[in-house]
Amino acid sequence: MARNSPDAEHWSYFLYRMHAMARRTSGQPEARRRRARHRLILAFSGEGTLELEGSSYKVVSSHAYFIPPNASCRMTLGLQRPAELAEIEFSAIGPEGTREMEPKLPVSLPISHMPTCLMLYKELEKEAGKSGRLELRTNLRFQELLLALLEPLEASAEPQPERAVQATVEYMERHYRMNLTRQELAAMAGMSADHYTRTFKKAMGKTPTEFLTDIRLGHAKRALVLTNDSYRSIAQNVGFANEFYFSRKFKKENGVAPSAYAEKWRAERRIVTLQHHLTGHLLALGVAPRGALINGFYPLRRELTGTMAIGEFRPDLDKLVAARPGLILTYELLDEATEPKARMFGKIAPTVTIPFFADWRSQQHEVAKAAGLEREATGWLERYELKASMVRRDLRDRIGEDSVLIVGVGNRRLCLFGRRNVGAVLYEDLGIRAPEAAEGIEHFRLIDKEELFACDADRIVFTGFRNDGSEATREGIQSVLRSLRADPRWSGMKAARNGRIYSLLEEQHLYTLYTSYSHDLLLDRLLALFGDDGIV
């Protein structure tokens, strides 16, 4: 497209190159300054203020902010709600490819697909940190991130009443603590108060006031379950004028007073888990969930005898409601089919999000804190550490300084596992040496059999990779193993020559899921495994 075309400055006609990235928190103030390149700020949590070229913008979570080159800018982060931001410095290369230009980018926009953007940012962080330089793959990831942020703008180019209502819904969900009036919300939507109320009720099934009250009551339920705060404090923190009005509204909506609701929760602990690893953390603390996803990936037939199946691979909202949970545990990364349902979770029961990328001990701590099982978690972890130290001494006598490679086998696929899942126990807790091939792998890396045959590990452990226990997957795994054994290079591997190849392929992911319950089982299984002859 020619440079003088009216669309020449549209963001889609540019190539983008990332130069640097960093994280910021509330404790890191920024002086007012100008920078020569574009900046992208991703607000993951918290609040603050952005002063840009004489204008002031409110910084809120789940939003992105673009700062043009050489702009006078300062960002102040709030202290009451600690903020976590990611900052990326980049340049834009115009259609002729010879010089930097300035595409038309919005100052701020909501992050429409937070799980996708968070995953892409994590991949960017990993790529940049791994190589120490920003290469082609990193810039491709960065452009994918920009697409995920900017493409939704195209769909919303034409203003519609429904989108205006949705914008006020998102505002209410972020600012429910404030004294929000119908007139203010209507002004945000660009409508009269009466027209706004009619449009809102048609779209949401409730008036704006009723909807805002529901949001506040949902947060109040969460506080009743997760804190020991007074009812007066809870009422004020979620936006009610006083505890008496809060109590009346709460009883009208839930049929019981806040005190009775809290007592019932503590007595019954009706917890539903939406991911397998959260189920495992809860089981380790001695509590079976009231409802959970139940499928072949994580075979817990005995442990989940009294647990309701709220879905096989994804939560079914009707089944979730039928389980009558007092608390829902989930994590922030959801697939495209589940993400639209996530807004409903908090309306069904108080919902706690456990960080997916946190280490498993931190995850268990968060689960215990949410479930009121912190004492149980402390005791469990003490027992686990003692058990791990005993297994570590025993295995040192059996395998010495041998390196152990963890190979995942799936439906006609192979991968190497790193320091998550089995590696968290094998390499971290037991101190077993990782071979060179596993270095730098955080979770897993897909490989072909040529790369496996080039590995020079002393021992190899085969484990499942995305094994759902189905007949098709089992046959696919056996096909991979047959192909490996039939290859002349199999017998040339050190581990095969010495009969030190082992299998954890039974029971799908019972021993290999990244969760405290599986890690405890794995300690026992590894003792038996390395006492056997190689069996693959």
Coordinates of C-alpha atoms in Angstrom, one line a residue:
M1 CA 0.0 0.0 0.0
A2 CA 1.3 3.5 -0.8
R3 CA 2.5 5.6 2.0
N4 CA 0.0 8.4 1.2
S5 CA -3.0 6.0 1.4
P6 CA -5.4 7.0 4.2
D7 CA -5.0 3.5 5.8
A8 CA -1.2 3.5 5.6
E9 CA -0.9 4.1 9.3
H10 CA -3.2 1.3 10.2
W11 CA -1.4 -1.0 12.7
S12 CA -1.8 -4.1 10.5
Y13 CA 0.5 -2.7 7.8
F14 CA 3.5 -2.7 10.0
L15 CA 6.1 -5.2 11.1
Y16 CA 7.0 -5.1 14.8
R17 CA 10.3 -5.8 16.5
M18 CA 10.7 -6.3 20.2
H19 CA 13.8 -4.9 21.9
A20 CA 13.4 -5.4 25.6
M21 CA 10.9 -6.5 28.2
A22 CA 10.6 -6.2 32.0
R23 CA 8.1 -6.6 34.9
R24 CA 7.1 -3.8 37.3
T25 CA 5.3 -3.8 40.6
S26 CA 3.8 -1.2 42.9
G27 CA 7.1 -0.8 44.7
Q28 CA 9.0 0.5 41.6
P29 CA 8.1 4.1 40.9
E30 CA 8.9 5.6 37.5
A31 CA 10.2 9.1 36.9
R32 CA 8.7 11.1 34.0
R33 CA 10.8 10.5 30.9
R34 CA 10.8 10.1 27.2
R35 CA 11.9 7.0 25.3
A36 CA 12.8 6.7 21.6
R37 CA 10.7 3.6 21.0
H38 CA 7.1 2.4 21.4
R39 CA 6.2 0.8 24.7
L40 CA 3.4 -1.7 25.5
I41 CA 2.3 -2.0 29.1
L42 CA 0.2 -5.0 30.1
A43 CA -1.6 -4.6 33.4
F44 CA -2.1 -8.0 34.9
S45 CA -3.4 -6.8 38.3
G46 CA -3.8 -3.7 40.5
E47 CA -4.5 -0.1 39.7
G48 CA -2.6 3.1 38.9
T49 CA -2.5 6.3 36.9
L50 CA -0.8 7.0 33.5
E51 CA 0.1 10.6 32.7
L52 CA 0.7 10.9 29.0
E53 CA 1.4 14.2 27.2
G54 CA -0.7 16.2 29.6
S55 CA -3.6 13.7 29.8
S56 CA -4.3 11.3 32.6
Y57 CA -5.6 7.8 32.2
K58 CA -6.7 5.3 34.9
V59 CA -4.6 2.1 34.8
V60 CA -6.8 -1.0 35.6
S61 CA -6.1 -4.7 35.5
S62 CA -6.7 -6.8 32.3
H63 CA -5.9 -3.7 30.1
A64 CA -3.1 -2.8 27.7
Y65 CA -1.6 0.6 27.2
F66 CA 0.5 1.8 24.2
I67 CA 2.9 4.7 24.7
P68 CA 4.3 6.3 21.5
P69 CA 7.9 7.1 21.0
N70 CA 9.3 10.3 22.6
A71 CA 6.1 10.9 24.6
S72 CA 6.3 12.5 28.0
C73 CA 5.0 9.8 30.3
R74 CA 4.9 8.8 33.9
M75 CA 3.0 5.9 35.5
T76 CA 2.1 5.8 39.2
L77 CA 1.0 2.5 40.6
G78 CA -1.4 2.2 43.5
L79 CA -0.4 0.8 46.9
Q80 CA -3.8 -0.4 48.2
R81 CA -4.2 -2.8 45.4
P82 CA -0.6 -3.9 44.4
A83 CA -0.1 -3.8 40.7
E84 CA 1.9 -6.2 38.5
L85 CA 2.8 -4.9 35.0
A86 CA 4.8 -6.1 32.1
E87 CA 6.5 -3.6 29.9
I88 CA 7.7 -4.3 26.3
E89 CA 9.8 -1.9 24.3
F90 CA 9.4 -2.2 20.5
S91 CA 9.7 -0.5 17.2
A92 CA 7.4 -0.5 14.2
I93 CA 8.7 -0.8 10.6
G94 CA 6.6 0.7 7.9
P95 CA 5.5 -0.8 4.6
E96 CA 8.6 0.3 2.7
G97 CA 10.7 -1.4 5.4
T98 CA 13.4 1.3 5.5
R99 CA 12.6 3.4 8.5
E100 CA 10.6 3.4 11.7
M101 CA 7.1 4.9 11.5
E102 CA 4.3 5.4 13.9
P103 CA 1.3 3.2 13.5
K104 CA -2.1 4.4 14.9
L105 CA -2.3 2.5 18.2
P106 CA -4.9 3.1 20.9
V107 CA -3.7 4.5 24.2
S108 CA -5.6 1.9 26.1
L109 CA -7.7 -1.1 25.4
P110 CA -9.2 -4.1 27.4
I111 CA -7.4 -7.4 27.0
S112 CA -10.1 -9.5 25.4
H113 CA -8.4 -12.9 25.7
M114 CA -6.4 -12.7 28.9
P115 CA -5.4 -16.4 29.1
T116 CA -4.1 -16.3 25.5
C117 CA -2.2 -13.1 26.1
L118 CA -0.8 -14.3 29.4
M119 CA 0.4 -17.5 27.7
L120 CA 2.1 -15.6 24.8
Y121 CA 3.8 -13.3 27.3
K122 CA 5.1 -16.2 29.3
E123 CA 6.5 -17.7 26.1
L124 CA 8.1 -14.4 25.2
E125 CA 9.7 -14.3 28.7
K126 CA 11.0 -17.8 28.3
E127 CA 12.4 -17.3 24.8
A128 CA 14.2 -14.0 25.8
G129 CA 15.5 -15.4 29.0
K130 CA 16.8 -18.6 27.5
S131 CA 18.9 -17.3 24.7
G132 CA 19.9 -13.9 26.1
R133 CA 19.1 -12.4 22.7
L134 CA 15.9 -11.6 20.8
E135 CA 15.7 -13.8 17.7
L136 CA 13.1 -14.5 15.0
R137 CA 11.0 -16.8 17.1
T138 CA 10.7 -14.2 19.8
N139 CA 9.5 -11.5 17.4
L140 CA 7.0 -13.9 15.9
R141 CA 5.6 -14.5 19.4
F142 CA 5.5 -10.8 20.0
Q143 CA 3.5 -10.2 16.8
E144 CA 1.1 -12.9 17.9
L145 CA 0.7 -11.1 21.1
L146 CA -0.1 -7.8 19.3
L147 CA -2.6 -9.6 17.1
A148 CA -4.4 -11.0 20.2
L149 CA -4.6 -7.5 21.6
L150 CA -5.5 -5.5 18.5
E151 CA -7.7 -7.8 16.4
P152 CA -10.7 -7.5 18.7
L153 CA -10.7 -3.8 17.9
E154 CA -11.7 -4.6 14.3
A155 CA -14.8 -6.5 15.4
S156 CA -15.8 -3.5 17.6
A157 CA -15.2 -0.7 15.1
E158 CA -18.9 0.0 14.7
P159 CA -20.4 1.1 18.1
Q160 CA -23.5 -0.9 19.2
P161 CA -25.7 -0.5 22.3
E162 CA -24.8 -4.1 23.4
R163 CA -21.1 -3.2 23.4
A164 CA -21.8 -0.1 25.3
V165 CA -23.7 -2.1 27.9
Q166 CA -20.9 -4.7 28.1
A167 CA -18.3 -1.9 28.7
T168 CA -20.3 -0.7 31.7
V169 CA -20.6 -4.4 32.9
E170 CA -16.8 -4.6 32.8
Y171 CA -16.5 -1.3 34.6
M172 CA -18.9 -2.5 37.4
E173 CA -16.9 -5.7 37.8
R174 CA -13.7 -3.7 38.3
H175 CA -15.2 -0.8 40.4
Y176 CA -18.0 -2.4 42.4
R177 CA -16.6 -0.9 45.6
M178 CA -17.3 2.6 44.4
N179 CA -20.6 4.4 44.7
L180 CA -21.8 3.9 41.1
T181 CA -25.0 5.6 40.0
R182 CA -27.3 4.7 37.1
Q183 CA -26.7 8.2 35.7
E184 CA -22.9 7.7 35.7
L185 CA -23.1 4.3 34.0
A186 CA -25.6 5.6 31.4
A187 CA -23.3 8.5 30.6
M188 CA -20.5 6.0 30.0
A189 CA -22.7 4.1 27.6
G190 CA -23.7 7.4 25.8
M191 CA -27.4 6.9 26.6
S192 CA -30.1 8.5 28.7
A193 CA -30.7 6.8 32.1
D194 CA -34.0 5.3 31.1
H195 CA -32.8 4.1 27.7
Y196 CA -29.7 2.6 29.3
T197 CA -31.8 0.7 31.9
R198 CA -34.0 -0.8 29.2
T199 CA -31.1 -1.7 27.0
F200 CA -29.2 -3.2 30.0
K201 CA -32.1 -5.3 31.2
K202 CA -32.7 -6.6 27.7
A203 CA -29.1 -7.6 27.4
M204 CA -28.4 -8.9 30.9
G205 CA -31.8 -9.9 32.2
K206 CA -31.5 -7.5 35.2
T207 CA -31.4 -3.8 35.8
P208 CA -28.0 -2.2 36.3
T209 CA -28.7 -1.8 40.1
E210 CA -29.7 -5.4 40.5
F211 CA -26.7 -6.5 38.5
L212 CA -24.3 -4.4 40.6
T213 CA -25.8 -5.8 43.8
D214 CA -25.2 -9.4 42.5
I215 CA -21.6 -8.5 41.9
R216 CA -21.2 -7.1 45.4
L217 CA -22.9 -10.1 47.0
G218 CA -20.6 -12.5 45.0
H219 CA -17.6 -10.8 46.4
A220 CA -19.2 -10.8 49.9
K221 CA -19.6 -14.6 49.7
R222 CA -16.0 -14.9 48.7
A223 CA -14.9 -12.8 51.8
L224 CA -17.2 -14.8 54.1
V225 CA -15.5 -18.0 52.9
L226 CA -11.9 -16.9 52.7
T227 CA -11.5 -14.3 55.5
N228 CA -12.4 -13.8 59.2
D229 CA -13.3 -10.1 58.5
S230 CA -16.3 -8.6 60.4
Y231 CA -19.5 -8.3 58.5
R232 CA -19.2 -4.5 58.7
S233 CA -15.8 -4.6 57.1
I234 CA -17.0 -7.0 54.4
A235 CA -20.0 -4.8 53.6
Q236 CA -17.8 -1.7 53.3
N237 CA -15.2 -3.5 51.2
V238 CA -17.7 -4.7 48.6
G239 CA -19.6 -1.4 48.3
F240 CA -22.6 -1.6 50.6
A241 CA -23.4 1.5 52.7
N242 CA -23.6 -0.4 55.9
E243 CA -23.7 -4.0 57.4
F244 CA -27.5 -3.9 58.0
Y245 CA -28.4 -3.2 54.4
F246 CA -25.8 -5.8 53.3
S247 CA -27.3 -8.4 55.7
R248 CA -30.9 -7.8 54.4
K249 CA -29.8 -8.0 50.8
F250 CA -27.7 -11.1 51.5
K251 CA -30.5 -13.0 53.2
K252 CA -33.0 -12.0 50.5
E253 CA -30.7 -13.4 47.8
N254 CA -29.4 -16.5 49.6
G255 CA -32.1 -17.4 52.1
V256 CA -29.8 -17.2 55.1
A257 CA -27.9 -14.5 57.0
P258 CA -24.2 -14.0 56.3
S259 CA -23.3 -15.6 59.7
A260 CA -25.3 -18.8 58.8
Y261 CA -23.8 -18.9 55.4
A262 CA -20.2 -18.8 56.8
E263 CA -21.0 -21.4 59.5
K264 CA -22.5 -23.8 56.9
W265 CA -19.4 -23.4 54.7
R266 CA -17.0 -24.2 57.5
A267 CA -19.1 -27.3 58.5
E268 CA -19.5 -28.7 54.9
R269 CA -16.6 -27.4 52.8
R270 CA -18.4 -28.0 49.5
I271 CA -15.5 -27.5 47.2
V272 CA -15.5 -28.0 43.4
T273 CA -12.3 -28.2 41.5
L274 CA -12.2 -27.4 37.7
Q275 CA -8.7 -28.8 37.0
H276 CA -7.1 -32.1 37.9
H277 CA -4.0 -30.7 39.6
L278 CA -6.3 -28.7 42.0
T279 CA -8.1 -31.9 42.7
G280 CA -4.8 -33.5 43.6
H281 CA -3.8 -30.6 45.9
L282 CA -7.1 -31.0 47.8
L283 CA -6.8 -34.7 48.1
A284 CA -3.4 -34.4 49.6
L285 CA -5.0 -32.2 52.3
G286 CA -7.4 -35.0 53.2
V287 CA -10.5 -33.5 51.5
A288 CA -12.3 -35.0 48.5
P289 CA -13.9 -32.4 46.3
R290 CA -17.7 -32.3 46.1
G291 CA -17.4 -32.0 42.3
A292 CA -14.6 -32.4 39.8
L293 CA -13.7 -33.2 36.2
I294 CA -13.5 -36.9 36.0
N295 CA -11.8 -38.6 33.0
G296 CA -9.1 -41.0 32.0
F297 CA -6.2 -38.5 32.3
Y298 CA -6.2 -38.7 36.1
P299 CA -7.6 -42.1 37.2
L300 CA -8.8 -41.6 40.8
R301 CA -11.5 -44.2 41.0
R302 CA -11.2 -44.9 44.7
E303 CA -10.4 -41.4 45.9
L304 CA -13.4 -39.8 44.0
T305 CA -16.0 -42.4 44.8
G306 CA -18.3 -39.7 46.4
T307 CA -17.4 -36.9 44.1
M308 CA -19.9 -35.6 41.5
A309 CA -18.6 -35.5 37.9
I310 CA -19.2 -31.9 36.8
G311 CA -17.8 -32.7 33.3
E312 CA -15.3 -34.9 31.6
F313 CA -12.8 -32.5 30.0
R314 CA -14.6 -29.2 30.6
P315 CA -17.0 -28.0 33.3
D316 CA -20.7 -28.3 32.4
L317 CA -22.5 -25.3 33.9
D318 CA -25.7 -27.2 34.7
K319 CA -23.7 -29.9 36.5
L320 CA -21.7 -27.3 38.3
V321 CA -24.9 -25.6 39.6
A322 CA -26.3 -29.0 40.6
A323 CA -23.2 -29.7 42.7
R324 CA -24.2 -26.7 44.9
P325 CA -20.6 -25.7 45.6
G326 CA -19.6 -23.4 48.4
L327 CA -16.3 -22.7 46.8
I328 CA -14.9 -23.2 43.2
L329 CA -11.2 -23.6 42.6
T330 CA -9.8 -22.9 39.1
Y331 CA -6.8 -21.5 37.3
E332 CA -6.4 -18.5 35.0
L333 CA -5.6 -20.4 31.7
L334 CA -8.8 -21.7 30.2
D335 CA -9.4 -23.1 26.7
E336 CA -11.7 -21.3 24.2
A337 CA -14.7 -23.4 25.1
T338 CA -14.4 -22.8 28.8
E339 CA -13.4 -19.1 28.8
P340 CA -16.9 -17.8 28.0
K341 CA -18.3 -19.7 30.9
A342 CA -15.8 -18.3 33.4
R343 CA -17.8 -15.2 34.1
M344 CA -20.6 -17.5 35.5
F345 CA -18.4 -19.3 38.0
G346 CA -18.4 -16.4 40.5
K347 CA -22.2 -16.2 40.2
I348 CA -22.5 -19.9 41.1
A349 CA -20.2 -19.8 44.1
P350 CA -17.1 -17.8 45.5
T351 CA -14.3 -18.6 43.0
V352 CA -10.6 -18.6 43.7
T353 CA -8.1 -18.6 40.9
I354 CA -4.9 -20.5 41.6
P355 CA -1.9 -19.3 39.5
F356 CA -1.1 -22.0 36.9
F357 CA 2.6 -20.9 36.5
A358 CA 3.3 -21.0 40.3
D359 CA 5.4 -23.9 41.6
W360 CA 3.4 -26.8 43.1
R361 CA 4.1 -25.9 46.7
S362 CA 2.8 -22.4 46.2
Q363 CA -0.3 -23.8 44.5
Q364 CA -0.9 -26.1 47.4
H365 CA -0.5 -23.2 49.8
E366 CA -3.1 -21.2 47.9
V367 CA -5.5 -24.1 47.8
A368 CA -5.1 -24.6 51.5
K369 CA -5.6 -21.0 52.3
A370 CA -8.8 -20.9 50.2
A371 CA -10.2 -24.1 51.8
G372 CA -9.2 -23.2 55.4
L373 CA -6.8 -26.1 55.5
E374 CA -3.5 -24.2 56.2
R375 CA -2.7 -26.3 59.3
E376 CA -3.2 -29.5 57.3
A377 CA -1.0 -28.2 54.5
T378 CA 1.9 -27.4 56.9
G379 CA 1.7 -30.9 58.3
W380 CA 1.5 -32.5 54.9
L381 CA 4.5 -30.6 53.5
E382 CA 6.6 -31.5 56.6
R383 CA 5.9 -35.2 56.0
Y384 CA 6.6 -34.9 52.3
E385 CA 10.0 -33.2 52.8
L386 CA 11.0 -35.9 55.4
K387 CA 9.8 -38.7 53.0
A388 CA 11.7 -37.1 50.0
S389 CA 14.9 -36.9 52.0
M390 CA 14.7 -40.6 52.9
V391 CA 14.0 -41.5 49.3
R392 CA 16.8 -39.3 48.1
R393 CA 19.3 -41.2 50.3
D394 CA 18.0 -44.5 49.2
L395 CA 18.2 -43.7 45.5
R396 CA 21.6 -42.2 45.8
D397 CA 22.8 -45.7 46.9
R398 CA 21.0 -47.3 44.0
I399 CA 21.8 -45.0 41.0
G400 CA 24.7 -42.9 42.3
E401 CA 25.5 -40.0 39.9
D402 CA 23.7 -41.5 36.9
S403 CA 21.7 -39.0 34.8
V404 CA 18.0 -39.7 34.2
L405 CA 16.1 -38.5 31.1
I406 CA 12.3 -38.2 31.3
V407 CA 10.7 -39.1 27.9
G408 CA 7.0 -38.5 27.3
V409 CA 5.2 -40.8 25.0
G410 CA 1.8 -39.8 23.6
N411 CA -0.4 -40.7 20.6
R412 CA 2.4 -41.1 18.0
R413 CA 4.4 -38.3 19.6
L414 CA 7.5 -38.0 21.7
C415 CA 8.7 -35.2 24.1
L416 CA 11.4 -34.5 26.7
F417 CA 10.2 -33.3 30.1
G418 CA 12.1 -30.7 32.0
R419 CA 11.7 -29.4 35.6
R420 CA 7.9 -29.5 35.9
N421 CA 5.8 -32.6 36.5
V422 CA 8.0 -35.7 37.0
G423 CA 11.1 -33.4 36.8
A424 CA 9.9 -31.4 39.8
V425 CA 10.3 -34.5 42.0
L426 CA 13.2 -36.3 40.2
Y427 CA 15.5 -33.3 39.6
E428 CA 14.4 -30.9 42.3
D429 CA 13.2 -32.8 45.3
L430 CA 15.4 -35.9 44.9
G431 CA 18.5 -34.2 43.4
I432 CA 18.9 -36.7 40.6
R433 CA 21.1 -35.4 37.8
A434 CA 19.4 -34.2 34.6
P435 CA 21.2 -35.0 31.4
E436 CA 22.3 -32.3 29.0
A437 CA 19.3 -32.9 26.7
A438 CA 16.9 -31.8 29.4
E439 CA 18.7 -28.6 30.3
G440 CA 16.7 -25.4 29.6
I441 CA 13.3 -27.3 29.3
E442 CA 10.9 -25.7 31.7
H443 CA 7.9 -28.0 31.0
F444 CA 8.3 -30.1 27.8
R445 CA 9.7 -30.0 24.3
L446 CA 8.4 -32.1 21.4
I447 CA 11.2 -34.2 19.7
D448 CA 11.5 -36.9 17.0
K449 CA 13.1 -40.3 17.6
E450 CA 16.4 -39.1 16.0
E451 CA 16.8 -36.6 18.8
L452 CA 16.1 -39.3 21.4
F453 CA 18.7 -41.6 19.9
A454 CA 21.2 -38.8 20.1
C455 CA 20.7 -38.4 23.9
D456 CA 23.4 -39.9 26.1
A457 CA 21.6 -40.4 29.4
D458 CA 22.6 -43.1 31.8
R459 CA 18.9 -44.0 32.5
I460 CA 15.6 -43.2 30.7
V461 CA 12.1 -43.1 32.2
F462 CA 9.2 -43.3 29.8
T463 CA 6.1 -41.6 31.0
G464 CA 2.7 -40.6 29.4
F465 CA 2.2 -37.5 27.4
R466 CA -1.4 -36.3 27.1
N467 CA -2.6 -39.8 27.8
D468 CA -6.4 -39.9 28.2
G469 CA -6.5 -43.7 28.7
S470 CA -8.5 -44.2 25.5
E471 CA -7.9 -47.2 23.2
A472 CA -6.7 -44.9 20.4
T473 CA -4.1 -43.2 22.7
R474 CA -2.9 -46.6 24.1
E475 CA -2.4 -47.9 20.6
G476 CA -0.7 -44.7 19.6
I477 CA 1.8 -45.1 22.5
Q478 CA 2.5 -48.7 21.7
S479 CA 3.1 -47.8 18.1
V480 CA 5.8 -45.3 19.2
L481 CA 7.4 -47.8 21.5
R482 CA 7.4 -50.6 18.8
S483 CA 9.0 -48.1 16.3
L484 CA 11.7 -47.2 18.8
R485 CA 12.5 -50.9 19.7
A486 CA 12.6 -51.9 16.1
D487 CA 15.2 -49.2 15.2
P488 CA 18.8 -50.4 15.2
R489 CA 19.8 -47.3 17.1
W490 CA 17.8 -48.4 20.1
S491 CA 20.5 -50.8 21.2
G492 CA 23.1 -48.2 20.7
M493 CA 21.8 -46.0 23.5
K494 CA 23.7 -46.3 26.8
A495 CA 20.5 -46.7 28.8
A496 CA 19.3 -49.6 26.5
R497 CA 22.7 -51.3 26.5
N498 CA 22.8 -51.4 30.3
G499 CA 19.1 -52.4 30.7
R500 CA 18.2 -49.1 32.4
I501 CA 15.1 -48.0 30.7
Y502 CA 12.0 -47.8 32.8
S503 CA 8.2 -47.2 32.4
L504 CA 5.8 -45.0 34.2
L505 CA 3.2 -45.4 31.5
E506 CA 0.7 -47.2 33.7
E507 CA -2.2 -45.4 35.2
Q508 CA -2.0 -42.5 32.7
H509 CA -1.0 -39.4 34.8
L510 CA -1.6 -40.7 38.3
Y511 CA 2.1 -40.4 39.2
T512 CA 3.1 -37.6 36.8
L513 CA 0.6 -34.8 37.2
Y514 CA 2.0 -31.5 38.6
T515 CA 0.2 -31.7 42.0
S516 CA 1.1 -32.7 45.6
Y517 CA -1.0 -35.8 45.7
S518 CA 0.8 -37.3 42.6
H519 CA 4.2 -36.2 43.8
D520 CA 3.7 -38.1 47.1
L521 CA 2.7 -41.2 45.1
L522 CA 5.6 -40.8 42.8
L523 CA 8.1 -41.0 45.6
D524 CA 7.0 -44.5 46.4
R525 CA 6.8 -45.5 42.8
L526 CA 10.3 -44.3 42.0
L527 CA 11.7 -46.5 44.9
A528 CA 10.1 -49.5 43.3
L529 CA 10.9 -48.4 39.8
F530 CA 14.7 -48.1 40.3
G531 CA 14.7 -51.4 42.2
D532 CA 13.5 -53.2 39.1
D533 CA 15.3 -54.2 36.0
G534 CA 14.7 -52.1 32.9
I535 CA 11.3 -53.1 31.6
V536 CA 10.7 -51.2 28.3

